[in-house]
mmCIF file of C-alpha atoms and ligand atoms in Angstrom:
data_model
loop_
_atom_site.group_PDB
_atom_site.id
_atom_site.type_symbol
_atom_site.label_atom_id
_atom_site.label_comp_id
_atom_site.label_asym_id
_atom_site.label_seq_id
_atom_site.Cartn_x
_atom_site.Cartn_y
_atom_site.Cartn_z
ATOM 1 C CA MET A 200 8.256 3.361 -14.258
ATOM 2 C CA TYR A 201 5.981 2.873 -12.654
ATOM 3 C CA LEU A 202 4.779 -0.028 -10.960
ATOM 4 C CA ILE A 203 1.349 -0.248 -9.089
ATOM 5 C CA LEU A 204 1.060 -2.683 -5.972
ATOM 6 C CA LEU A 205 -2.441 -4.118 -5.168
ATOM 7 C CA GLY A 206 -3.890 -5.566 -2.295
ATOM 8 C CA ALA A 207 -6.775 -5.976 1.630
ATOM 9 C CA PRO A 208 -4.839 -3.722 3.888
ATOM 10 C CA GLY A 209 -2.012 -5.751 5.440
ATOM 11 C CA VAL A 210 -1.015 -7.723 2.604
ATOM 12 C CA GLY A 211 2.307 -6.675 2.932
ATOM 13 C CA LYS A 212 2.483 -3.406 0.545
ATOM 14 C CA GLY A 213 4.642 -1.747 3.049
ATOM 15 C CA THR A 214 6.975 -3.776 3.598
ATOM 16 C CA GLN A 215 7.708 -5.053 0.499
ATOM 17 C CA SER A 216 7.802 -2.321 -1.499
ATOM 18 C CA LYS A 217 10.655 -1.689 1.115
ATOM 19 C CA MET A 218 11.990 -4.244 -0.532
ATOM 20 C CA LEU A 219 11.706 -3.704 -4.022
ATOM 21 C CA GLU A 220 12.862 0.065 -3.752
ATOM 22 C CA GLU A 221 16.278 -1.054 -2.498
ATOM 23 C CA LYS A 222 15.636 -3.960 -5.502
ATOM 24 C CA PHE A 223 15.240 -1.676 -8.011
ATOM 25 C CA GLY A 224 15.668 2.012 -7.704
ATOM 26 C CA MET A 225 12.749 2.655 -6.829
ATOM 27 C CA VAL A 226 11.133 5.142 -5.084
ATOM 28 C CA GLN A 227 8.365 4.113 -2.704
ATOM 29 C CA LEU A 228 5.074 6.442 -3.013
ATOM 30 C CA SER A 229 2.024 4.818 -0.454
ATOM 31 C CA THR A 230 -0.837 7.705 0.138
ATOM 32 C CA GLY A 231 -0.985 6.485 3.411
ATOM 33 C CA ASP A 232 2.794 7.748 4.953
ATOM 34 C CA ILE A 233 1.843 10.836 2.889
ATOM 35 C CA LEU A 234 -1.469 11.329 4.962
ATOM 36 C CA ARG A 235 -0.129 10.016 8.585
ATOM 37 C CA THR A 236 2.838 12.592 7.771
ATOM 38 C CA GLU A 237 0.508 15.259 6.680
ATOM 39 C CA ILE A 238 -1.828 14.486 9.655
ATOM 40 C CA THR A 239 2.188 14.907 11.988
ATOM 41 C CA LYS A 240 3.030 18.198 10.534
ATOM 42 C CA GLY A 241 -1.134 18.901 11.544
ATOM 43 C CA THR A 242 -2.323 20.986 8.988
ATOM 44 C CA GLU A 243 -5.369 21.467 6.822
ATOM 45 C CA LEU A 244 -5.366 18.202 4.436
ATOM 46 C CA GLY A 245 -3.922 16.183 7.538
ATOM 47 C CA LYS A 246 -7.065 17.134 9.619
ATOM 48 C CA LEU A 247 -9.242 16.931 7.098
ATOM 49 C CA ALA A 248 -7.349 13.427 6.148
ATOM 50 C CA ALA A 249 -7.802 11.948 10.196
ATOM 51 C CA THR A 250 -11.653 12.040 9.825
ATOM 52 C CA TYR A 251 -12.013 9.740 7.531
ATOM 53 C CA MET A 252 -8.716 7.657 8.970
ATOM 54 C CA GLU A 253 -9.489 6.937 12.394
ATOM 55 C CA ASN A 254 -12.485 3.942 11.891
ATOM 56 C CA GLY A 255 -10.914 2.968 8.833
ATOM 57 C CA GLY A 256 -12.702 4.814 5.829
ATOM 58 C CA LEU A 257 -11.080 5.718 2.623
ATOM 59 C CA VAL A 258 -10.715 10.172 1.854
ATOM 60 C CA PRO A 259 -12.447 11.590 -0.614
ATOM 61 C CA ASP A 260 -10.825 10.818 -4.494
ATOM 62 C CA ASP A 261 -10.607 14.471 -5.533
ATOM 63 C CA ILE A 262 -8.733 14.971 -2.550
ATOM 64 C CA ILE A 263 -6.391 11.989 -3.083
ATOM 65 C CA VAL A 264 -5.849 12.205 -6.415
ATOM 66 C CA ASN A 265 -5.156 16.159 -6.276
ATOM 67 C CA MET A 266 -2.707 15.367 -3.476
ATOM 68 C CA ILE A 267 -0.605 12.143 -5.016
ATOM 69 C CA SER A 268 -0.269 14.336 -8.361
ATOM 70 C CA LYS A 269 1.717 16.335 -7.428
ATOM 71 C CA TYR A 270 4.231 13.638 -6.597
ATOM 72 C CA LEU A 271 3.961 11.340 -10.479
ATOM 73 C CA ASP A 272 7.250 12.761 -12.352
ATOM 74 C CA ASP A 273 9.434 11.232 -14.414
ATOM 75 C CA ARG A 274 11.031 8.895 -11.394
ATOM 76 C CA ASP A 275 10.456 5.435 -11.054
ATOM 77 C CA LEU A 276 8.031 5.470 -8.693
ATOM 78 C CA ILE A 277 6.449 2.110 -6.229
ATOM 79 C CA LEU A 278 3.262 3.364 -6.215
ATOM 80 C CA ASP A 279 1.216 2.020 -2.830
ATOM 81 C CA GLY A 280 -2.067 1.809 -1.932
ATOM 82 C CA PHE A 281 -3.052 4.349 -4.905
ATOM 83 C CA PRO A 282 -5.747 3.650 -6.895
ATOM 84 C CA ARG A 283 -7.886 2.243 -4.247
ATOM 85 C CA THR A 284 -11.020 3.238 -6.239
ATOM 86 C CA LEU A 285 -11.920 3.404 -9.677
ATOM 87 C CA GLU A 286 -12.524 6.588 -9.654
ATOM 88 C CA GLN A 287 -8.462 7.082 -8.579
ATOM 89 C CA ALA A 288 -7.431 3.901 -11.750
ATOM 90 C CA GLU A 289 -8.714 6.367 -14.274
ATOM 91 C CA ALA A 290 -7.422 9.109 -13.074
ATOM 92 C CA LEU A 291 -4.765 7.053 -12.862
ATOM 93 C CA ALA A 292 -4.937 6.032 -16.101
ATOM 94 C CA LEU A 293 -5.579 9.080 -17.778
ATOM 95 C CA ILE A 294 -1.415 10.984 -15.902
ATOM 96 C CA LEU A 295 -0.131 7.355 -17.503
ATOM 97 C CA GLU A 296 -1.163 8.345 -20.518
ATOM 98 C CA LYS A 297 -0.095 11.097 -21.052
ATOM 99 C CA GLN A 298 2.912 10.650 -19.514
ATOM 100 C CA ASN A 299 3.430 7.569 -21.846
ATOM 101 C CA LYS A 300 4.452 5.483 -18.422
ATOM 102 C CA LYS A 301 5.110 1.777 -18.568
ATOM 103 C CA TYR A 302 4.001 0.674 -16.051
ATOM 104 C CA ILE A 303 3.334 -3.236 -13.985
ATOM 105 C CA ILE A 304 0.458 -4.079 -11.840
ATOM 106 C CA LEU A 305 0.396 -6.483 -9.278
ATOM 107 C CA ASN A 306 -2.059 -7.397 -7.536
ATOM 108 C CA ILE A 307 -0.703 -9.443 -3.213
ATOM 109 C CA THR A 308 -4.371 -11.589 -2.358
ATOM 110 C CA LEU A 309 -4.272 -13.113 1.040
ATOM 111 C CA ASP A 310 -6.840 -14.085 3.329
ATOM 112 C CA ASP A 311 -9.436 -11.876 5.429
ATOM 113 C CA GLN A 312 -8.945 -13.656 8.927
ATOM 114 C CA LEU A 313 -5.573 -14.269 7.573
ATOM 115 C CA ILE A 314 -5.365 -10.161 7.189
ATOM 116 C CA VAL A 315 -7.288 -9.706 10.848
ATOM 117 C CA ASP A 316 -5.148 -11.317 12.961
ATOM 118 C CA ARG A 317 -1.202 -9.689 11.339
ATOM 119 C CA LEU A 318 -3.139 -6.537 11.659
ATOM 120 C CA CYS A 319 -4.451 -6.699 14.696
ATOM 121 C CA GLY A 320 -0.428 -8.044 15.796
ATOM 122 C CA ARG A 321 0.906 -5.407 14.018
ATOM 123 C CA LEU A 322 3.091 -2.504 15.250
ATOM 124 C CA ILE A 323 5.642 -0.148 13.115
ATOM 125 C CA CYS A 324 8.455 1.604 13.810
ATOM 126 C CA ARG A 325 7.544 6.228 13.800
ATOM 127 C CA SER A 326 11.652 6.293 12.552
ATOM 128 C CA CYS A 327 12.319 4.116 9.934
ATOM 129 C CA GLY A 328 8.601 2.070 9.165
ATOM 130 C CA THR A 329 9.373 -1.174 9.567
ATOM 131 C CA SER A 330 6.615 -3.519 10.540
ATOM 132 C CA PHE A 331 6.996 -6.026 13.388
ATOM 133 C CA ASN A 332 4.595 -8.474 14.523
ATOM 134 C CA ILE A 333 4.074 -8.917 18.103
ATOM 135 C CA LYS A 334 2.456 -12.758 17.048
ATOM 136 C CA PHE A 335 4.177 -13.851 13.617
ATOM 137 C CA ALA A 336 7.256 -10.867 13.455
ATOM 138 C CA LYS A 337 8.356 -9.864 16.951
ATOM 139 C CA PRO A 338 11.557 -7.257 17.316
ATOM 140 C CA LYS A 339 13.944 -8.645 19.699
ATOM 141 C CA VAL A 340 13.417 -6.145 22.657
ATOM 142 C CA GLU A 341 9.736 -5.451 22.996
ATOM 143 C CA GLY A 342 8.995 -2.379 21.829
ATOM 144 C CA VAL A 343 12.566 -0.309 19.868
ATOM 145 C CA CYS A 344 12.929 -1.958 16.033
ATOM 146 C CA ASP A 345 15.509 -4.353 15.565
ATOM 147 C CA ILE A 346 16.417 -2.010 12.744
ATOM 148 C CA CYS A 347 17.435 0.854 14.027
ATOM 149 C CA SER A 348 16.067 0.876 17.020
ATOM 150 C CA GLY A 349 13.047 3.260 16.808
ATOM 151 C CA GLU A 350 9.496 2.938 18.933
ATOM 152 C CA LEU A 351 7.232 0.914 17.669
ATOM 153 C CA TYR A 352 4.111 1.976 17.519
ATOM 154 C CA GLN A 353 0.587 1.076 16.796
ATOM 155 C CA ARG A 354 -1.153 2.681 14.327
ATOM 156 C CA PRO A 355 -4.816 3.872 15.916
ATOM 157 C CA ASP A 356 -6.774 2.405 12.883
ATOM 158 C CA ASP A 357 -4.541 -1.152 13.378
ATOM 159 C CA LYS A 358 -7.927 -1.582 15.912
ATOM 160 C CA GLU A 359 -10.742 -4.729 15.621
ATOM 161 C CA GLU A 360 -13.546 -2.162 14.310
ATOM 162 C CA SER A 361 -11.068 -0.231 12.490
ATOM 163 C CA ILE A 362 -9.592 -3.483 10.977
ATOM 164 C CA ILE A 363 -12.962 -4.678 9.529
ATOM 165 C CA ASN A 364 -14.421 -0.902 8.583
ATOM 166 C CA ARG A 365 -10.801 -1.138 6.215
ATOM 167 C CA LEU A 366 -11.715 -4.877 5.014
ATOM 168 C CA LYS A 367 -15.475 -3.898 4.138
ATOM 169 C CA LEU A 368 -14.470 -0.704 1.644
ATOM 170 C CA TYR A 369 -11.602 -3.240 0.346
ATOM 171 C CA HIS A 370 -14.176 -5.815 -0.672
ATOM 172 C CA SER A 371 -16.011 -3.101 -1.943
ATOM 173 C CA LYS A 372 -14.414 -0.157 -3.482
ATOM 174 C CA THR A 373 -11.163 -1.394 -4.539
ATOM 175 C CA LYS A 374 -11.656 -5.305 -5.025
ATOM 176 C CA PRO A 375 -13.522 -4.233 -8.074
ATOM 177 C CA LEU A 376 -10.433 -2.575 -9.516
ATOM 178 C CA ILE A 377 -8.824 -5.823 -9.962
ATOM 179 C CA ASP A 378 -11.435 -6.160 -13.330
ATOM 180 C CA PHE A 379 -10.697 -3.339 -14.225
ATOM 181 C CA TYR A 380 -6.137 -4.258 -15.252
ATOM 182 C CA ARG A 381 -7.497 -7.487 -15.613
ATOM 183 C CA SER A 382 -10.045 -6.356 -18.524
ATOM 184 C CA ARG A 383 -6.946 -4.543 -19.861
ATOM 185 C CA GLY A 384 -4.573 -7.666 -20.074
ATOM 186 C CA LYS A 385 -2.085 -5.506 -17.478
ATOM 187 C CA LEU A 386 -2.000 -7.650 -14.003
ATOM 188 C CA THR A 387 -0.665 -10.201 -11.856
ATOM 189 C CA MET A 388 -1.830 -11.758 -9.538
ATOM 190 C CA ILE A 389 0.688 -12.634 -6.929
ATOM 191 C CA ASP A 390 0.169 -15.731 -3.506
ATOM 192 C CA GLY A 391 1.079 -12.832 -0.084
ATOM 193 C CA ASN A 392 -0.011 -15.994 2.550
ATOM 194 C CA ARG A 393 3.255 -16.653 2.482
ATOM 195 C CA ASN A 394 6.110 -15.169 4.072
ATOM 196 C CA SER A 395 7.787 -11.802 2.998
ATOM 197 C CA SER A 396 10.815 -13.811 2.266
ATOM 198 C CA GLU A 397 9.077 -16.344 -0.010
ATOM 199 C CA VAL A 398 6.265 -13.460 -1.687
ATOM 200 C CA PHE A 399 9.207 -10.706 -2.794
ATOM 201 C CA GLU A 400 11.402 -13.204 -4.925
ATOM 202 C CA ASN A 401 8.250 -13.920 -6.715
ATOM 203 C CA LEU A 402 7.845 -10.162 -7.302
ATOM 204 C CA VAL A 403 11.157 -9.882 -9.199
ATOM 205 C CA GLU A 404 10.889 -13.278 -10.982
ATOM 206 C CA VAL A 405 7.232 -10.853 -12.051
ATOM 207 C CA ILE A 406 8.970 -7.341 -12.045
ATOM 208 C CA THR A 407 11.999 -9.210 -13.624
ATOM 209 C CA LYS A 408 10.338 -10.406 -16.482
ATOM 210 C CA GLU A 409 7.970 -7.562 -16.898
ATOM 211 C CA ILE A 410 11.222 -4.918 -17.340
ATOM 212 C CA LYS A 411 13.165 -7.010 -19.722
HETATM 213 P P1 AMP B 91 -2.245 2.474 4.527
HETATM 214 O O1 AMP B 91 -1.821 3.100 5.087
HETATM 215 O O2 AMP B 91 -2.356 2.094 3.240
HETATM 216 O O3 AMP B 91 -2.752 1.222 5.265
HETATM 217 O O4 AMP B 91 -3.519 3.836 4.148
HETATM 218 C C1 AMP B 91 -3.899 4.205 5.383
HETATM 219 C C2 AMP B 91 -5.101 4.971 5.068
HETATM 220 O O5 AMP B 91 -5.399 6.286 4.585
HETATM 221 C C3 AMP B 91 -6.626 4.669 4.884
HETATM 222 O O6 AMP B 91 -7.198 3.989 6.192
HETATM 223 C C4 AMP B 91 -6.922 6.007 4.275
HETATM 224 O O7 AMP B 91 -7.729 5.716 5.565
HETATM 225 C C5 AMP B 91 -5.959 6.631 4.162
HETATM 226 N N1 AMP B 91 -5.508 6.424 2.053
HETATM 227 C C6 AMP B 91 -4.248 6.090 2.310
HETATM 228 N N2 AMP B 91 -4.373 6.024 0.559
HETATM 229 C C7 AMP B 91 -5.611 6.204 -0.101
HETATM 230 C C8 AMP B 91 -6.491 6.116 -0.897
HETATM 231 N N3 AMP B 91 -5.817 6.038 -1.886
HETATM 232 N N4 AMP B 91 -7.729 6.325 -1.225
HETATM 233 C C9 AMP B 91 -8.346 7.233 -0.077
HETATM 234 N N5 AMP B 91 -7.758 6.998 1.830
HETATM 235 C C10 AMP B 91 -6.626 6.667 1.215
#
């Protein structure tokens, strides 16, 4: 089974994916994480992707679909950050049909202003990927991860200008996926304006019903 998590940047898809991985024994597949790893390794793909990612742009569909296809195997996956455009959703639909896969789609919602507040203050652990926030979820020791003592950093695209660009692209390119999946009767909306354990409980409830 694939779990497809939709929602704007900053609604908590990454945090929830990590909790869901543990709960349901699934594997998180984050296109953003895969691309950042390629950038760190200095690969051709990483160099190309960085030119789009720095300013909050989207990496072209053909590159993303080609990259992600290699990971879409028979594991139970949580897709975090893919699909992000109608073209990607159509490519995924073909793959799912071929594989005869069951899938669940959950869309986490949050107001734009709250997203900007969350992303501007976001810090991420370099080692385990846990997110903190300088206003809402401070680490116990400044700059240090509570979970693994790793170093916390701010993503280069979590600057206000890039955030605004990412949100604009979300509204023009990714939000239409809500209607795409709704018209296929395949979408559940989740209110992201709650603390992460409440959102998690809601997700677990919906997923548990769906997989029964
Ligand atoms: P994320 O970690 O999901 O916020 O993604 C970080 C950045 O990676 C995005 O702002 C895009 O530049 C790029 N990216 C991630 N996933 C995709 C995708 N499915 N399509 C295009 N670009 C993507």
